[in-house]
mmCIF file of C-alpha atoms in Angstrom:
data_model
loop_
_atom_site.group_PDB
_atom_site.id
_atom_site.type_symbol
_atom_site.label_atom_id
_atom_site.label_comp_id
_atom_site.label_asym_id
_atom_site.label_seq_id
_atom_site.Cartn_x
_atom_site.Cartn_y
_atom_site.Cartn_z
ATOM 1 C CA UNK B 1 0.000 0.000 0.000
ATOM 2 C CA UNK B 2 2.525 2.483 -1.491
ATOM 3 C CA UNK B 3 1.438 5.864 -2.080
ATOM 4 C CA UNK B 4 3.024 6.338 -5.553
ATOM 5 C CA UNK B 5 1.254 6.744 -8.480
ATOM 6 C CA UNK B 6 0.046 9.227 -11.469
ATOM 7 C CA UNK B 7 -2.401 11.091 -8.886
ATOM 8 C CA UNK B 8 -0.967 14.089 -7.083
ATOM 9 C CA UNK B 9 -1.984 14.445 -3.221
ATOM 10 C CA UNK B 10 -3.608 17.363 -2.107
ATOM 11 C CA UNK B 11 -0.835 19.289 -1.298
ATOM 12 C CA UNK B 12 0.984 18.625 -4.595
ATOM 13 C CA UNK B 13 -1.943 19.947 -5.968
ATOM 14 C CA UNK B 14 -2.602 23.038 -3.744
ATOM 15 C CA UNK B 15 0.522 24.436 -4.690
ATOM 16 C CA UNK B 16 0.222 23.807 -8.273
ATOM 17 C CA UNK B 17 -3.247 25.765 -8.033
ATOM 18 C CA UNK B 18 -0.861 28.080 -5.797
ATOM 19 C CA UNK B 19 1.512 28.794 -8.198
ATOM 20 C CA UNK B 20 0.342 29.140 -11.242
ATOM 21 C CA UNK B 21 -1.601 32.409 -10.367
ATOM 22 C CA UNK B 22 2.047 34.179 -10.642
ATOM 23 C CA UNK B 23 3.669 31.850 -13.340
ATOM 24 C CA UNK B 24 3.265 34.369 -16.033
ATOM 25 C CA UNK B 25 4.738 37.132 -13.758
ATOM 26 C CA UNK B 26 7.833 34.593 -13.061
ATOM 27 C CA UNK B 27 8.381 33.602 -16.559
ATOM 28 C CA UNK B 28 8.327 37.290 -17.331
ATOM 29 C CA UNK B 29 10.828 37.805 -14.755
ATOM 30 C CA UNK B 30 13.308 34.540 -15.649
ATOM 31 C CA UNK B 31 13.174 35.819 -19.607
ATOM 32 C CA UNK B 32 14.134 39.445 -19.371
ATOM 33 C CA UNK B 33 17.222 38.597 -17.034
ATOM 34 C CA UNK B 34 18.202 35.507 -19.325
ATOM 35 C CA UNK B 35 18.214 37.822 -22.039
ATOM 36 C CA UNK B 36 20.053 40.653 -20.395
ATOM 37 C CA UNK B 37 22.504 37.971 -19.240
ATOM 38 C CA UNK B 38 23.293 36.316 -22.456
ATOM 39 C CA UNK B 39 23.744 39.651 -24.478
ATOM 40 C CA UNK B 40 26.185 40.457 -21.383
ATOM 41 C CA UNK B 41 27.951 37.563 -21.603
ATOM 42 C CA UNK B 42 28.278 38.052 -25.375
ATOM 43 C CA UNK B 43 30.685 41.053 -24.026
ATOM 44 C CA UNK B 44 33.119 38.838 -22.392
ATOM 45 C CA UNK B 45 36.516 38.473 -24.609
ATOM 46 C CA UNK B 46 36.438 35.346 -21.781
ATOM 47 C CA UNK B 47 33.422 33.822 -23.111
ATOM 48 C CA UNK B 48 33.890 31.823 -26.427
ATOM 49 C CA UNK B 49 29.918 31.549 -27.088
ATOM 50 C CA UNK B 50 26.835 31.981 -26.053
ATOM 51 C CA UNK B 51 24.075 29.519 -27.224
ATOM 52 C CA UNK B 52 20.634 31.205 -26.060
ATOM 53 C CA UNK B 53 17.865 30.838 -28.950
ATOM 54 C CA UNK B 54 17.070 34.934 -28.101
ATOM 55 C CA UNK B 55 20.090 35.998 -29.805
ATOM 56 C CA UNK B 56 20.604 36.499 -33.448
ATOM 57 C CA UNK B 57 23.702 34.721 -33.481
ATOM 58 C CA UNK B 58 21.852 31.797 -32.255
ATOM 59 C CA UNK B 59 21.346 28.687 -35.036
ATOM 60 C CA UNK B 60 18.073 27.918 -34.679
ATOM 61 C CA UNK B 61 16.990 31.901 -33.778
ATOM 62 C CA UNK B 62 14.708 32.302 -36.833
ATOM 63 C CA UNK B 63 12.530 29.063 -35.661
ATOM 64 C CA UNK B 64 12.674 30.385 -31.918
ATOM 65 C CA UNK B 65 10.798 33.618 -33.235
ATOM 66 C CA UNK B 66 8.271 31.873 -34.795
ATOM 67 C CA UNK B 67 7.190 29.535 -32.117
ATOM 68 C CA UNK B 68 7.949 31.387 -29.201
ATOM 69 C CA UNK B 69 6.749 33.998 -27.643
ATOM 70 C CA UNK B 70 10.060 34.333 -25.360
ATOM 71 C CA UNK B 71 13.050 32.486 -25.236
ATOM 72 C CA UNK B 72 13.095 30.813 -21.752
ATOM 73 C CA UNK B 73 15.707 31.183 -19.210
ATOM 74 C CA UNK B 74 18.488 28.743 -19.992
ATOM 75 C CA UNK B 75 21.762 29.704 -21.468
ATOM 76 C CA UNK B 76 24.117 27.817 -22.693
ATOM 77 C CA UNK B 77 28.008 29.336 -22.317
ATOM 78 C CA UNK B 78 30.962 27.414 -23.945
ATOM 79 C CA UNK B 79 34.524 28.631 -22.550
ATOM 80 C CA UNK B 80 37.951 28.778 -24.349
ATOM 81 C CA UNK B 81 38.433 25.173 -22.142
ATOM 82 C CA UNK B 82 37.423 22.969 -19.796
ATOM 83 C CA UNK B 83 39.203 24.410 -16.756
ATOM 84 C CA UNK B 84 37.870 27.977 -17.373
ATOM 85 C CA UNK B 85 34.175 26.352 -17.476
ATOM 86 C CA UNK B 86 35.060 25.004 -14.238
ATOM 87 C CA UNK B 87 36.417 27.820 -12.562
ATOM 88 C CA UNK B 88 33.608 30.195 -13.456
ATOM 89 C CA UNK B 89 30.931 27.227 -12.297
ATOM 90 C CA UNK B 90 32.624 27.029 -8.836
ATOM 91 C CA UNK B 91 33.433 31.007 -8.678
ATOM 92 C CA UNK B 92 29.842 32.616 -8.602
ATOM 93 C CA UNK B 93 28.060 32.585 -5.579
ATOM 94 C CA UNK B 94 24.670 34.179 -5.730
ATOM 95 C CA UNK B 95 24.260 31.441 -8.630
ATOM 96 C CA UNK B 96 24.369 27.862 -6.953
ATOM 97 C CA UNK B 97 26.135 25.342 -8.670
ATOM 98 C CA UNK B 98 23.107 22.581 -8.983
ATOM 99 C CA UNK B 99 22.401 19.270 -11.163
ATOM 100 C CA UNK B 100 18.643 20.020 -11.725
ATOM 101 C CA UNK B 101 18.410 23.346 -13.251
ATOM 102 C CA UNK B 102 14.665 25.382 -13.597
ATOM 103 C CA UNK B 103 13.340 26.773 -10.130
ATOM 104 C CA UNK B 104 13.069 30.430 -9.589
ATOM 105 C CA UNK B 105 16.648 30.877 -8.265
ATOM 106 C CA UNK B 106 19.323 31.023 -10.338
ATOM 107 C CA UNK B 107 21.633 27.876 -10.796
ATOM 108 C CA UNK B 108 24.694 26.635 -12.531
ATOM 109 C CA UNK B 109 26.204 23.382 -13.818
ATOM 110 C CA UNK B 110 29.405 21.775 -15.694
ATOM 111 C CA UNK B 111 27.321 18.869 -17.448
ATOM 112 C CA UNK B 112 30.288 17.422 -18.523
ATOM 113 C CA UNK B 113 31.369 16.540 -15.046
ATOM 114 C CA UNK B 114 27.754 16.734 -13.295
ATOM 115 C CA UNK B 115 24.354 15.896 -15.095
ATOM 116 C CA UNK B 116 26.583 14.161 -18.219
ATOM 117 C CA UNK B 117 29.010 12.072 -16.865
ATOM 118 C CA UNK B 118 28.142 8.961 -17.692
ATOM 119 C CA UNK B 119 28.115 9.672 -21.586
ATOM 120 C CA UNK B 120 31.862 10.529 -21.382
ATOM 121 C CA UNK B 121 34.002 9.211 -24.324
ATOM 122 C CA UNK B 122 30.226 8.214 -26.068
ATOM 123 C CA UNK B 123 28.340 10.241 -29.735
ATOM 124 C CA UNK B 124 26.311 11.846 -26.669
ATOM 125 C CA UNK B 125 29.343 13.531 -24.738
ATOM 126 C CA UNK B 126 28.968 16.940 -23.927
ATOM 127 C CA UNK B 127 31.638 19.880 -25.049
ATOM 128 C CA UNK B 128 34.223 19.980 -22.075
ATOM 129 C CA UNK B 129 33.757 23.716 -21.874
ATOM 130 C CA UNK B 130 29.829 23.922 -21.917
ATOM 131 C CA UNK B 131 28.219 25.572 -19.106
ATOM 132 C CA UNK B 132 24.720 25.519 -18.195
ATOM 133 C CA UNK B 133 23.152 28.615 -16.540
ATOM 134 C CA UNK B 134 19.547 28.498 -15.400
ATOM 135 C CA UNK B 135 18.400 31.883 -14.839
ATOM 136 C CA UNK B 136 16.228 32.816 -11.886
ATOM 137 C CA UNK B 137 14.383 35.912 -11.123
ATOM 138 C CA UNK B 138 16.674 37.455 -8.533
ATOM 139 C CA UNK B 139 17.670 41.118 -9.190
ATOM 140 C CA UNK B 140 19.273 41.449 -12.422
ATOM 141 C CA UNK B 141 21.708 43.889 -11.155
ATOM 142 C CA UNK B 142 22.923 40.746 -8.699
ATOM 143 C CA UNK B 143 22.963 38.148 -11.146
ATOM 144 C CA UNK B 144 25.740 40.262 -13.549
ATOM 145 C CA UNK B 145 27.670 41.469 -10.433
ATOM 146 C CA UNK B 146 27.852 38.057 -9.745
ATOM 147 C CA UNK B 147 28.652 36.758 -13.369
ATOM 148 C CA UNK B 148 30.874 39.117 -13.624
ATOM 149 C CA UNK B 149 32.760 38.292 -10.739
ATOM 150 C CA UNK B 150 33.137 34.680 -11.844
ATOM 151 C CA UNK B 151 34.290 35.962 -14.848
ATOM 152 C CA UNK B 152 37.057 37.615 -13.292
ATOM 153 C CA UNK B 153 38.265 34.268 -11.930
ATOM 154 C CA UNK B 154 38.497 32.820 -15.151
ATOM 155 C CA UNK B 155 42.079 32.506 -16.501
#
């Protein structure tokens, strides 16, 4: 008599009724700083590219703008290499490094070493110097101080 299954319990369900009375707000909130973030990370002579369907440098831009109404609040980041992807994952501080990525804080990962280790060495392996930045709705003023202080500890 396990209680798992495909029906919710009441309180799983409360706060889904709870929260999605300020999802559009939130999602508002994660898009503008995601794409303040990525055009500011564009800036960075330490940044080698920044994969973030808002920007028109982006591959698959011209698809984003016709089925989306924004462009979400992940960014992808690739570094000159692996050990300045590192650093800058385990330099910022307001931005917790984190395997599951999408609440309403911001969070960071190095899927190489985290959330894609196992596919190491397979077709599916992950660039060495990919970053994953899930962007939250803290201030934005915080979340660039913050980048931008990782940045800084990037060699």
């Amino acid at each position: 008599q396990g209680g798992a299954g495909a029906i919710p319990s009441v309180f799983d369900a409360y706060l889904t009724a709870r929260g999605i009375k300020t999802l559009a707000v939130r999602m508002d909130r994660h898009c503008d700083n995601a794409e303040a973030i990525a055009r500011h990370l564009q800036q960075s002579p330490k940044v080698k590219a920044v994969l973030y369907p808002g920007l028109e440098t982006h591959p698959g831009h011209e698809v984003a703008l016709r089925q989306m109404r924004r462009f979400g609040a992940m960014i992808s980041v690739r570094f000159h290499d692996e050990a300045a992807a590192r650093a800058f994952c385990l330099a910022t501080r307001l931005i917790c490094l984190a395997e599951s990525l999408g609440g309403v804080e911001s969070l960071v990962e190095h899927p190489a070493t985290m959330t894609h280790q196992s596919v190491t060495g397979s077709t599916l392996e992950v660039p060495r110097d990919l970053v994953r930045i899930s962007i939250g709705i803290e201030d934005l003023d915080d979340l660039i101080a913050d980048i931008d202080a990782a940045l800084a500890e990037v060699e």
